Coordinates of C-alpha atoms in Angstrom, one line a residue:
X348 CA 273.4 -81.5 185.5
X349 CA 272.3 -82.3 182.1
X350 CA 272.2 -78.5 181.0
X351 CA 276.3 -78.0 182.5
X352 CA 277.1 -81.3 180.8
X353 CA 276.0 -79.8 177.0
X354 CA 277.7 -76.5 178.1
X355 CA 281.0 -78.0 178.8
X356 CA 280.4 -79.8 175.8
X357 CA 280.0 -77.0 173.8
X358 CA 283.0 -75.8 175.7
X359 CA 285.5 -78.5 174.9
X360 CA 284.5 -78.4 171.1
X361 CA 282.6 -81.7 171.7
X362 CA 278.7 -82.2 170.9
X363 CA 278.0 -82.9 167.9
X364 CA 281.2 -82.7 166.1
X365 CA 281.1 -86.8 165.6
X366 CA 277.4 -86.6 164.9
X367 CA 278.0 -89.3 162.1
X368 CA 280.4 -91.1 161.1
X369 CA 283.8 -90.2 159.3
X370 CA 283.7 -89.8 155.8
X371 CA 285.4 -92.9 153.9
X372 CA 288.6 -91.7 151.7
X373 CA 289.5 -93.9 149.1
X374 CA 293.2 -94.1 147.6
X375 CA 294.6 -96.0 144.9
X376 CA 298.3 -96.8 145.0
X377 CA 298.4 -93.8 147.9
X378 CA 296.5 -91.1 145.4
X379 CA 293.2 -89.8 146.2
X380 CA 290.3 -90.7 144.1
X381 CA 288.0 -87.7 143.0
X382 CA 284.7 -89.1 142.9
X383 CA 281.4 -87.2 141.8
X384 CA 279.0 -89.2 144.1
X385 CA 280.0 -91.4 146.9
X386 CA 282.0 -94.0 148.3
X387 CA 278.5 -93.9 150.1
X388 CA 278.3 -96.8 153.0
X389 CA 274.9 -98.8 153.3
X390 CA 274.0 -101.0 156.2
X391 CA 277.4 -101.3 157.0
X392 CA 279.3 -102.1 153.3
X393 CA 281.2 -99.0 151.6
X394 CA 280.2 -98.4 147.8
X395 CA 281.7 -97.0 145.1
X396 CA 280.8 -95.4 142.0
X397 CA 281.7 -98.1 139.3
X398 CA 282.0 -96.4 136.1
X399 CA 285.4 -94.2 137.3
X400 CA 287.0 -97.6 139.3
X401 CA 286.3 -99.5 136.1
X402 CA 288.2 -96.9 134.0
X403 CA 290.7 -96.8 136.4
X404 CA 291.3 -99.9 136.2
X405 CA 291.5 -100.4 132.3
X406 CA 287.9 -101.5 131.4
X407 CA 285.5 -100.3 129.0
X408 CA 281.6 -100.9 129.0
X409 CA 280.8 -103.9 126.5
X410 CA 276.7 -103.5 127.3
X411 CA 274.4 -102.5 129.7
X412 CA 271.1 -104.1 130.3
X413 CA 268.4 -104.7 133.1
X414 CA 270.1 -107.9 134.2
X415 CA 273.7 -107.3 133.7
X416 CA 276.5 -105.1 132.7
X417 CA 279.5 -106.7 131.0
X418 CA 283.0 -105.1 130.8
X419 CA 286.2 -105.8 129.2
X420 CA 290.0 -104.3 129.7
X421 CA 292.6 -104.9 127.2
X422 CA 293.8 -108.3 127.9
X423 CA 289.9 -109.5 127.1
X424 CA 289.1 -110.3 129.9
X425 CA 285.6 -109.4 130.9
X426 CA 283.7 -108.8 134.2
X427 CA 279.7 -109.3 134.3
X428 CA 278.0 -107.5 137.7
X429 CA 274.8 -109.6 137.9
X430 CA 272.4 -106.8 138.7
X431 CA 269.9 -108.0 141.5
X432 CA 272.4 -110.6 142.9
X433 CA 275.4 -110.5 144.5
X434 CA 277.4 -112.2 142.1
X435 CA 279.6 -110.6 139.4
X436 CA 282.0 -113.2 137.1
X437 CA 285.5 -112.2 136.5
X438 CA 287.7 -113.5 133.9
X439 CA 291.5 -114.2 134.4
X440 CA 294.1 -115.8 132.8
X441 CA 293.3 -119.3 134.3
X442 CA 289.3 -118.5 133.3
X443 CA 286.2 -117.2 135.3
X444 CA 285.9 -117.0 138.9
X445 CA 282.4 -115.5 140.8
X446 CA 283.2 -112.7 143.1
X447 CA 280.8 -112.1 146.3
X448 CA 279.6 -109.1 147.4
X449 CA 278.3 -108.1 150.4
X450 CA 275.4 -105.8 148.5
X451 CA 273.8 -105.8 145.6
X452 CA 274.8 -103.1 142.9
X453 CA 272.8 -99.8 143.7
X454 CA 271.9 -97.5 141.0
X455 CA 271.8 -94.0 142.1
X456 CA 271.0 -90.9 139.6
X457 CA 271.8 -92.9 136.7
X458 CA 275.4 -94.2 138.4
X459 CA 275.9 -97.2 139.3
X460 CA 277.7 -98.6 142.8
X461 CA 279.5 -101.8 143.8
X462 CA 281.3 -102.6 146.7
X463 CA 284.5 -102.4 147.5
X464 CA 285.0 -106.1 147.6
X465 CA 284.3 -106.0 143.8
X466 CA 286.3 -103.0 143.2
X467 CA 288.9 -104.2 144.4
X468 CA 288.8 -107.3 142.9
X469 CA 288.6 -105.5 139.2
X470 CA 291.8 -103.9 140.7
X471 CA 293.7 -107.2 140.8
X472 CA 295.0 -106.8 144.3
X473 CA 292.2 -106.8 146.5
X474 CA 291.5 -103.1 148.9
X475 CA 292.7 -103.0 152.2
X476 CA 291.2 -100.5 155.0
X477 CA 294.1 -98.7 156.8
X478 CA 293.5 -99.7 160.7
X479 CA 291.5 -97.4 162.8
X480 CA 290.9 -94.8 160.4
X481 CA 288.4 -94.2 157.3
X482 CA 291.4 -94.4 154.5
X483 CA 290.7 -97.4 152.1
X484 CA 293.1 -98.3 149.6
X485 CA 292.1 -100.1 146.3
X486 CA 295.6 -101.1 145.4
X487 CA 297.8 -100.9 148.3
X488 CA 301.1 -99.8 147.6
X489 CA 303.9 -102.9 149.1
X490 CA 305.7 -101.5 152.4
X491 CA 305.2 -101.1 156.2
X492 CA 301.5 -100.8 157.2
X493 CA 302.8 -97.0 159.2
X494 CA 304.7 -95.6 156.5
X495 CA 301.6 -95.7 154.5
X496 CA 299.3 -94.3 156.9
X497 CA 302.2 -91.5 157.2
X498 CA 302.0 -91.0 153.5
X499 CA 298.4 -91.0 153.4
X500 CA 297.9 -88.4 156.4
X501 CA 300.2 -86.0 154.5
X502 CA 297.5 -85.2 152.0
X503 CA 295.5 -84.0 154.8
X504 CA 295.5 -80.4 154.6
X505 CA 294.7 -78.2 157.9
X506 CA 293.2 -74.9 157.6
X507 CA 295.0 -71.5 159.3
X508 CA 294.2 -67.8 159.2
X509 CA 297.3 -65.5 158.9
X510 CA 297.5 -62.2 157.9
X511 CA 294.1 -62.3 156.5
X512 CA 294.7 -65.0 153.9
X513 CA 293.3 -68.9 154.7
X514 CA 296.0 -70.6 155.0
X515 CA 296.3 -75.2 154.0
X516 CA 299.5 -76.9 155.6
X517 CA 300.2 -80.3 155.8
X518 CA 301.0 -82.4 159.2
X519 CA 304.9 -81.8 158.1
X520 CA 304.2 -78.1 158.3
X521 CA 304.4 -77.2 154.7
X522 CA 302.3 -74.3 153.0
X523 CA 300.1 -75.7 149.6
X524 CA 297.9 -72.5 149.7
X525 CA 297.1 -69.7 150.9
X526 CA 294.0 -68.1 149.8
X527 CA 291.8 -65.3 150.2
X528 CA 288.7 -67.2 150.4
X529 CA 286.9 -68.4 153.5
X530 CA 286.5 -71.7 154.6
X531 CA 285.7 -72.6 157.8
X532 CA 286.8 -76.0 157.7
X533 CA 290.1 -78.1 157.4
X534 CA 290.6 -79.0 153.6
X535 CA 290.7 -82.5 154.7
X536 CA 291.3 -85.4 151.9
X537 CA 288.4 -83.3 150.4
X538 CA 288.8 -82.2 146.4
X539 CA 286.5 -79.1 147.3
X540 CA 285.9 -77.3 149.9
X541 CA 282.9 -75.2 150.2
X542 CA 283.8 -70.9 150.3
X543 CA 282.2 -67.7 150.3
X544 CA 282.4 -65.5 147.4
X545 CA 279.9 -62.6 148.8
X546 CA 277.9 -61.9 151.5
X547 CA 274.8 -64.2 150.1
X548 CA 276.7 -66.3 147.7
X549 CA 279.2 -69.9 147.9
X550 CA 280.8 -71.6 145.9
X551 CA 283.7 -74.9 146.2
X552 CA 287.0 -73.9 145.9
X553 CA 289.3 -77.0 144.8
X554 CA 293.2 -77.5 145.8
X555 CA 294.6 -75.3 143.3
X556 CA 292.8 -72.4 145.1
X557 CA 290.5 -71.9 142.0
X558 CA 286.6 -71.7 142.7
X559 CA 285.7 -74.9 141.0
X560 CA 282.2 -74.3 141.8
X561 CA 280.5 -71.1 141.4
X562 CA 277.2 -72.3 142.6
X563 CA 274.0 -70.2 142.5
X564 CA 273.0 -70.6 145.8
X565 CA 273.2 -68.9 148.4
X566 CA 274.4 -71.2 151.3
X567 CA 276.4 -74.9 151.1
X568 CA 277.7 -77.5 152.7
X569 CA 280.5 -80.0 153.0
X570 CA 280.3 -83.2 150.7
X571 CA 279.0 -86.3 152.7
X572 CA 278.8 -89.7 150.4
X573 CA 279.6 -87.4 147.9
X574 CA 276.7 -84.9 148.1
X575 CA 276.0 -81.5 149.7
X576 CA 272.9 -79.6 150.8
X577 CA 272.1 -76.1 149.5
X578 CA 269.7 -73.7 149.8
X579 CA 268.0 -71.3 147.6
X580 CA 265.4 -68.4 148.6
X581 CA 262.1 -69.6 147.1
X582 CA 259.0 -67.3 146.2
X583 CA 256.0 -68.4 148.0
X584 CA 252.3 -68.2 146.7
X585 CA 251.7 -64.9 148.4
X586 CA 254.6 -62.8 146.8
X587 CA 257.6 -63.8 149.5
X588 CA 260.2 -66.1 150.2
X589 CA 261.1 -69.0 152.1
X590 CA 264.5 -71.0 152.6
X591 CA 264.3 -74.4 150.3
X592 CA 266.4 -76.9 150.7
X593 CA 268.4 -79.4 148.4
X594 CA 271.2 -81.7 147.5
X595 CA 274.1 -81.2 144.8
X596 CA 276.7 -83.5 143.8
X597 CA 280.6 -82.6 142.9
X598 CA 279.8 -81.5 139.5
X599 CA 277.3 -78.6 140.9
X600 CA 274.5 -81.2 139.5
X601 CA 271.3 -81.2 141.7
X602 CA 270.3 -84.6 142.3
X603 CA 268.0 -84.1 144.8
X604 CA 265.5 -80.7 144.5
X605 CA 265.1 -77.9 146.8
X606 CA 261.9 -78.6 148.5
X607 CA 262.9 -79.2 151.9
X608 CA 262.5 -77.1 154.6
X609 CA 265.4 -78.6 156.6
X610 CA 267.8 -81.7 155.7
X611 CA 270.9 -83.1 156.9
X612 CA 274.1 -84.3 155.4
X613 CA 273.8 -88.0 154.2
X614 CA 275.5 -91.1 155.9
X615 CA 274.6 -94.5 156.0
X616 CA 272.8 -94.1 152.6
X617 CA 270.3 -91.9 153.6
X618 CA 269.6 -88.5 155.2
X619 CA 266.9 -86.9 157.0
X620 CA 265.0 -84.4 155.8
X621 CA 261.7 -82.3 157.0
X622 CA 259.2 -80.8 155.2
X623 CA 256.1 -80.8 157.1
X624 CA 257.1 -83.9 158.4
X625 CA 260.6 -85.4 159.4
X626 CA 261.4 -88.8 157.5
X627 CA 264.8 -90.3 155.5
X628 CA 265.6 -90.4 151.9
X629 CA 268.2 -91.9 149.8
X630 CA 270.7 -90.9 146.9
X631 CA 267.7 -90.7 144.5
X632 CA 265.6 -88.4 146.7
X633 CA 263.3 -91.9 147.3
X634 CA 261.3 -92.0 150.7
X635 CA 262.8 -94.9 152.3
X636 CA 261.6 -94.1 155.6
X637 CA 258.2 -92.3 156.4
X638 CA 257.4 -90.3 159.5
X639 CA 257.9 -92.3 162.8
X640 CA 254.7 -92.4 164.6
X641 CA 254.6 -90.4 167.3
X642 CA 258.1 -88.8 166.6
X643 CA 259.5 -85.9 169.3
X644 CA 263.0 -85.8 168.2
X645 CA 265.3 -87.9 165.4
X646 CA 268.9 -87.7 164.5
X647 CA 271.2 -88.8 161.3
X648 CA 272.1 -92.2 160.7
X649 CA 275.8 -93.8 162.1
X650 CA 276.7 -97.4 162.5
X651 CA 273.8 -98.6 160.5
X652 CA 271.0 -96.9 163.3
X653 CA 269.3 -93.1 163.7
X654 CA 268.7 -92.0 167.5
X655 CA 264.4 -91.4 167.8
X656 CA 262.7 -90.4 170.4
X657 CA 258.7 -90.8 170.3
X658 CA 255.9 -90.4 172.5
X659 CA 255.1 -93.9 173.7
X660 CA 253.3 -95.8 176.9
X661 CA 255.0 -97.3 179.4
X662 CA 252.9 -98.9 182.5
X663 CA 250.1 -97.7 181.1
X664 CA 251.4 -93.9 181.3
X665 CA 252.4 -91.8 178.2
X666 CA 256.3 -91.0 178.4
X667 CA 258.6 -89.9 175.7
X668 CA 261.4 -92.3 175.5
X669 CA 264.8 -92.6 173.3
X670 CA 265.5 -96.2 171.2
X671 CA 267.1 -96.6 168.0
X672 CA 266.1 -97.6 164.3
X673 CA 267.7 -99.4 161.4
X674 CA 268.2 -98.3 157.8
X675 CA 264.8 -99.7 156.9
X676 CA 262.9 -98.3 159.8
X677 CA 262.8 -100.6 161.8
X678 CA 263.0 -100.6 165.9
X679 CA 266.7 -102.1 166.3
X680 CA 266.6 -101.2 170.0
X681 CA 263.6 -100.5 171.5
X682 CA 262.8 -96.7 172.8
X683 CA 262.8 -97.5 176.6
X684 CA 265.5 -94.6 177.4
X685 CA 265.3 -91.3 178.6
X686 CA 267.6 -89.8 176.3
X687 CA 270.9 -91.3 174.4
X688 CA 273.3 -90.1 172.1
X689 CA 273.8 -90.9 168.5
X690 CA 276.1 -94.3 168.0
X691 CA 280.0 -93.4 167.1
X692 CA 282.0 -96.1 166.1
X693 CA 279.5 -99.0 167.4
X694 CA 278.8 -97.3 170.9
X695 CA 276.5 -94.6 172.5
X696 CA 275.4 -93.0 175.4
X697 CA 272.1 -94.0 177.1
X698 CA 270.2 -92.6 180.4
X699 CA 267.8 -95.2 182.0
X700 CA 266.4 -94.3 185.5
X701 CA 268.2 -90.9 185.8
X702 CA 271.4 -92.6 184.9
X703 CA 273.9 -92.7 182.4
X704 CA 275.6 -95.8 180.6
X705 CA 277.6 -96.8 177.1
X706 CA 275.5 -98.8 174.1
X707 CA 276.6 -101.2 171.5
X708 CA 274.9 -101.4 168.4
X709 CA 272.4 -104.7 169.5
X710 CA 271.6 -102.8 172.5
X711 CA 273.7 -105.1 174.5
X712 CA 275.2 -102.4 177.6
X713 CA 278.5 -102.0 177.8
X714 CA 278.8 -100.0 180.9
X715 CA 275.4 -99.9 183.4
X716 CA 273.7 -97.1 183.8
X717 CA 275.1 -96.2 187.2
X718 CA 276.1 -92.2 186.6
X719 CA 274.4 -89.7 188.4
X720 CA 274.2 -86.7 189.9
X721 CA 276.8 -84.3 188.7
X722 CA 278.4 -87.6 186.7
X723 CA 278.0 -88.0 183.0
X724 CA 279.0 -88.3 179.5
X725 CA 280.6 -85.3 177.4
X726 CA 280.5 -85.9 173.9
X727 CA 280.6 -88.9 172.0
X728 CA 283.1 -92.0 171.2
X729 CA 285.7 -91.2 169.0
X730 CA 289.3 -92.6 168.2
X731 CA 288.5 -94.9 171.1
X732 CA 287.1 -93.6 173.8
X733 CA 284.6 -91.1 175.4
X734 CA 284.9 -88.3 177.9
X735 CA 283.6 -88.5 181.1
X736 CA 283.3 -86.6 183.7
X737 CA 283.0 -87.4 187.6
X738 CA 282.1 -84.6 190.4
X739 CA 283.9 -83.9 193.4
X740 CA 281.7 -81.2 194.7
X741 CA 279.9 -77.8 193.5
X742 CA 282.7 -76.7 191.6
X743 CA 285.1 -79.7 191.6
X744 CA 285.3 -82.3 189.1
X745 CA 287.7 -85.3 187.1
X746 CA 287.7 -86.3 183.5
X747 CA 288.4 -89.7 182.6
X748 CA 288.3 -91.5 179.3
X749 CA 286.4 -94.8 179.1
X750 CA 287.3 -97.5 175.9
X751 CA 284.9 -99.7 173.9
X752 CA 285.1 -102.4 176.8
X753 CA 283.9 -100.0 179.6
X754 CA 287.0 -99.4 181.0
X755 CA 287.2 -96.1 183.1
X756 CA 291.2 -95.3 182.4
X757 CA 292.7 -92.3 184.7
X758 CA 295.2 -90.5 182.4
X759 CA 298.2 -90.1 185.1
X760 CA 298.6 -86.0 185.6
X761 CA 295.2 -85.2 183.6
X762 CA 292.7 -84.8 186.0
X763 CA 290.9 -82.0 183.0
X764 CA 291.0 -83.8 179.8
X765 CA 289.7 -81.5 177.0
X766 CA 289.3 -84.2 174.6
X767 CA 291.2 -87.1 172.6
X768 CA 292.5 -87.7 169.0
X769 CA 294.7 -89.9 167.3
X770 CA 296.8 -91.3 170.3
X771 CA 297.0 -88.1 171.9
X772 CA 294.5 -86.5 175.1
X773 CA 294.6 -82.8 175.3
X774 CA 294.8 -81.5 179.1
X775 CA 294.2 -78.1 181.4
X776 CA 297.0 -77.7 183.8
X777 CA 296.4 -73.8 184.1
X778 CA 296.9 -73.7 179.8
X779 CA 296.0 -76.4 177.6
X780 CA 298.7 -79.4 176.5
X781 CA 299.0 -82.4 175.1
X782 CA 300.0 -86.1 176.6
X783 CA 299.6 -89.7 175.3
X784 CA 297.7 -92.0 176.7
X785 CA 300.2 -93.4 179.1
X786 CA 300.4 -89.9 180.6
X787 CA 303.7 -88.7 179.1
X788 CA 304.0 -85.3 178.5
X789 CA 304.2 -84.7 174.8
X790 CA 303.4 -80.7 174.9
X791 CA 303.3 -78.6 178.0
X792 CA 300.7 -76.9 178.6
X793 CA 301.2 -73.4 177.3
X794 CA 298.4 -72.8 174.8
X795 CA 295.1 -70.9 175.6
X796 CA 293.1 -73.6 173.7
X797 CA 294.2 -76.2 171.2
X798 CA 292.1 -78.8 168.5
X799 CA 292.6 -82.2 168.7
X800 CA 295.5 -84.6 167.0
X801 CA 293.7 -86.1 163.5
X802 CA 296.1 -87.3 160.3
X803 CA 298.9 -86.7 162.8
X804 CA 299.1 -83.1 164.0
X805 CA 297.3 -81.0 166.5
X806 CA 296.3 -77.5 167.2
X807 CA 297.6 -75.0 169.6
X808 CA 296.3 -71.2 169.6
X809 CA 298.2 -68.5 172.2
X810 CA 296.1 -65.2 172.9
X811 CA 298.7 -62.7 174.1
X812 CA 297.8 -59.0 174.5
X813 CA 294.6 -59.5 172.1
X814 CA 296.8 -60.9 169.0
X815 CA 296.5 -64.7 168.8
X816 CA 299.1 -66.9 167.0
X817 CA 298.2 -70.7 165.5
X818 CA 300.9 -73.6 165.6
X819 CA 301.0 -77.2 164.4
X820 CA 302.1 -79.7 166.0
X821 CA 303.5 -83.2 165.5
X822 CA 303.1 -86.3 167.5
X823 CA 306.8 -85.8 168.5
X824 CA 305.9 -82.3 170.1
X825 CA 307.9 -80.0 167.8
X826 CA 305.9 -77.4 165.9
X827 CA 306.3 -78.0 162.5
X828 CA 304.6 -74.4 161.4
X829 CA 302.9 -71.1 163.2
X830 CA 301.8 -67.7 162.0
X831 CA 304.8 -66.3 164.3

């Protein structure tokens, strides 16, 4: 059951899509803000880089030592980040106030990072997280909470092929480039976007269409806390080569060396790495994590925690069980489970006894284990809720989605949900469609296969006689553009 469950998994583009968490945009005033490193989130408290949000902001650097660094923008007034605490002094026009933070300043490859209660702060206004999504805003701009997620979603760009040329349109439908470089992935919020050149060689390709980046290696990924792996073919002592592995930030700077056999994109601070053995590093390439004793099996960090499975004893038997650790290694819920799935916003998947249930992040269930046999889990959370799916015989089964508070919800018409985004379920009645959560249909089901609603539009592909056509869709249902 377990093999058909990662199958229709794979099938419904589920899996490890949400392996770790979304990547935090930040906007000021509703523009995007192009950072080198970062915003990077540790144990739970976003960071960003302070030297560009100071600028930003109309500060210059007064000094710099091992205890503080003092700022000043043109009124005079000064800041003073306490380095080591969690204090920082600002000046206004009625005199100095201590701002809080919720982490100490981090210093990573020379840059510093505050949070974004101090940024914002420096900012005058105070940021603001945009509900249910990863869009911060330093400065909120004044108006109705939806109009500036709406404004914000529109510099999402998604990512089309037509007539041989990569095409980027925006949720309203229109065209900002079309390319003839290859990206696999949606542009995103992102300020590069990683592309192939040649057959052995990327590069990042920015929103002007211009490679940005002509990188010399061979193979790279997307930015995650604002750095990306790369590989590069090594020589080896006995006259070969072997795959190395590395991290670059958005200058094409490499922070972090290729001498990994295998790493993963960073989240929660830290990514995990292999090399002989498997452990997690921070920003500055620092072990901050050494090998798990015992380890069988690890994942990325999300929600603060890293899915490990280890060889351990149980009633005096060896078993290999599935618990969870924190950003400083430590056992935050025990390994006593069979097998889990990473956490996705603040709940997981866990199998105890042959049977599936949902996790929160204290280990506290949410739903008991109680699926079995033909029942389980597809996927992970995301926007809400997970997928699951309940058998009716050999060949028979039901989909339904289940919310943060274990609800099991029956979407009315939807017996085949193919996954869920952004208030809207895509559904199989014969083609694939879209409803909302109340079960109204919102597109019939006419398309072959179809991605997911995110920043407020969907995809919908039609395969007729071998020749496929792409649409975009709004939450209204109208298609906004196509390749017909």
């Amino acid at each position: 059951m377990a093999a058909g469950l990662f199958a229709l998994a794979a099938f419904f583009g589920l899996g490890s899509a949400y392996a770790h968490a979304d990547r935090w945009e930040v906007f000021d005033q509703g523009e995007h803000l192009f950072f080198l490193e970062g915003p990077i989130e540790i144990d739970g408290v976003v960071m960003v880089p302070m030297r560009p949000i100071a600028e930003r902001f109309g500060y210059t650097f007064v000094s710099v030592s091992n205890k503080e660094i003092v700022l000043k923008n043109a009124e005079g007034h000064r800041a003073v980040i306490r380095l080591g605490t969690k204090t920082a002094l600002l000046d206004d026009d009625g005199g100095s106030k201590t701002q809080l933070m919720a982490q100490i300043p981090r210093n990573y490859n020379g840059a510093w990072f505050i949070d974004l209660a101090l940024a914002g702060a420096m900012g005058g206004q105070g940021h603001s997280t945009v509900p249910g999504t990863n869009l911060i805003q330093l400065r909120p701009v004044s108006g109705d909470a939806q109009e500036q997620l709406e404004q914000l979603e529109q510099q999402y760009w998604f990512n089309f092929i037509d007539k041989g040329k990569t095409v980027f349109v925006n949720n309203q439908g229109q065209e900002q480039l079309r390319t003839s470089n290859t990206p696999v992935y949606d542009f995103g919020y992102e300020e590069l976007l990683p592309v192939k050149t040649s057959a052995y060689t990327a590069g990042f390709m920015n929103r002007a269409g211009e490679l940005a980046l002509d990188t010399p290696h061979y193979q790279v990924g997307q930015f995650y806390e604002g750095l990306a792996w790369f590989k590069d073919m090594v020589k080896t002592g006995s006259g070969g080569f072997s795959v190395k592995m590395g991290f670059m930030n958005r200058a094409g700077k490499i922070v972090i060396p290729a001498i990994y056999s295998r790493v993963y994109d960073f989240s929660d601070g830290l990514a995990k790495v292999a090399g002989g053995k498997t452990f997690y590093i921070d920003h500055n390439g620092t072990i901050v994590i050494p090998g798990v004793s015992g380890l069988q099996k690890s994942e990325s960090f999300s929600n603060g925690l890293a899915l490990v499975t280890v060889r351990t004893t149980i009633g005096g038997k060896s078993v290999i069980r599935t618990g969870f650790i924190d950003t400083k290694g430590k056992w935050a819920i025990k390994p006593i489970y069979e097998s889990a799935s990473s956490f996705s916003e603040g709940v997981a998947t866990a199998v105890l006894n042959g049977k599936s249930g949902l996790l929160d992040t204290k280990g506290k269930l949410i739903l008991k284990p109680e699926f079995s046999t033909g029942n389980g889990f597809v996927g992970q959370f995301h926007d809400g809720y997970i997928l699951l799916t309940l058998s009716g015989g050999e060949y028979d089964y039901t989909q339904r989605l289940v919310d943060a508070n274990g609800n099991i919800n029956a979407i009315p018409g939807a017996d085949q949900i193919n996954g869920y985004g952004d208030g809207m379920i895509s559904y199989k009645d014969g083609g694939y469609g879209f409803k909302n959560v109340a079960g109204d249909v919102i597109v019939k089901p006419s398309f072959s296969y179809v991605r997911d609603f995110k920043a407020g539009a969907g995809k919908g592909f039609k395969d007729i006689n071998n020749e496929q056509s792409a649409y975009l869709i709004n939450k209204a249902g109208g298609i906004v553009w196509s390749t017909k």
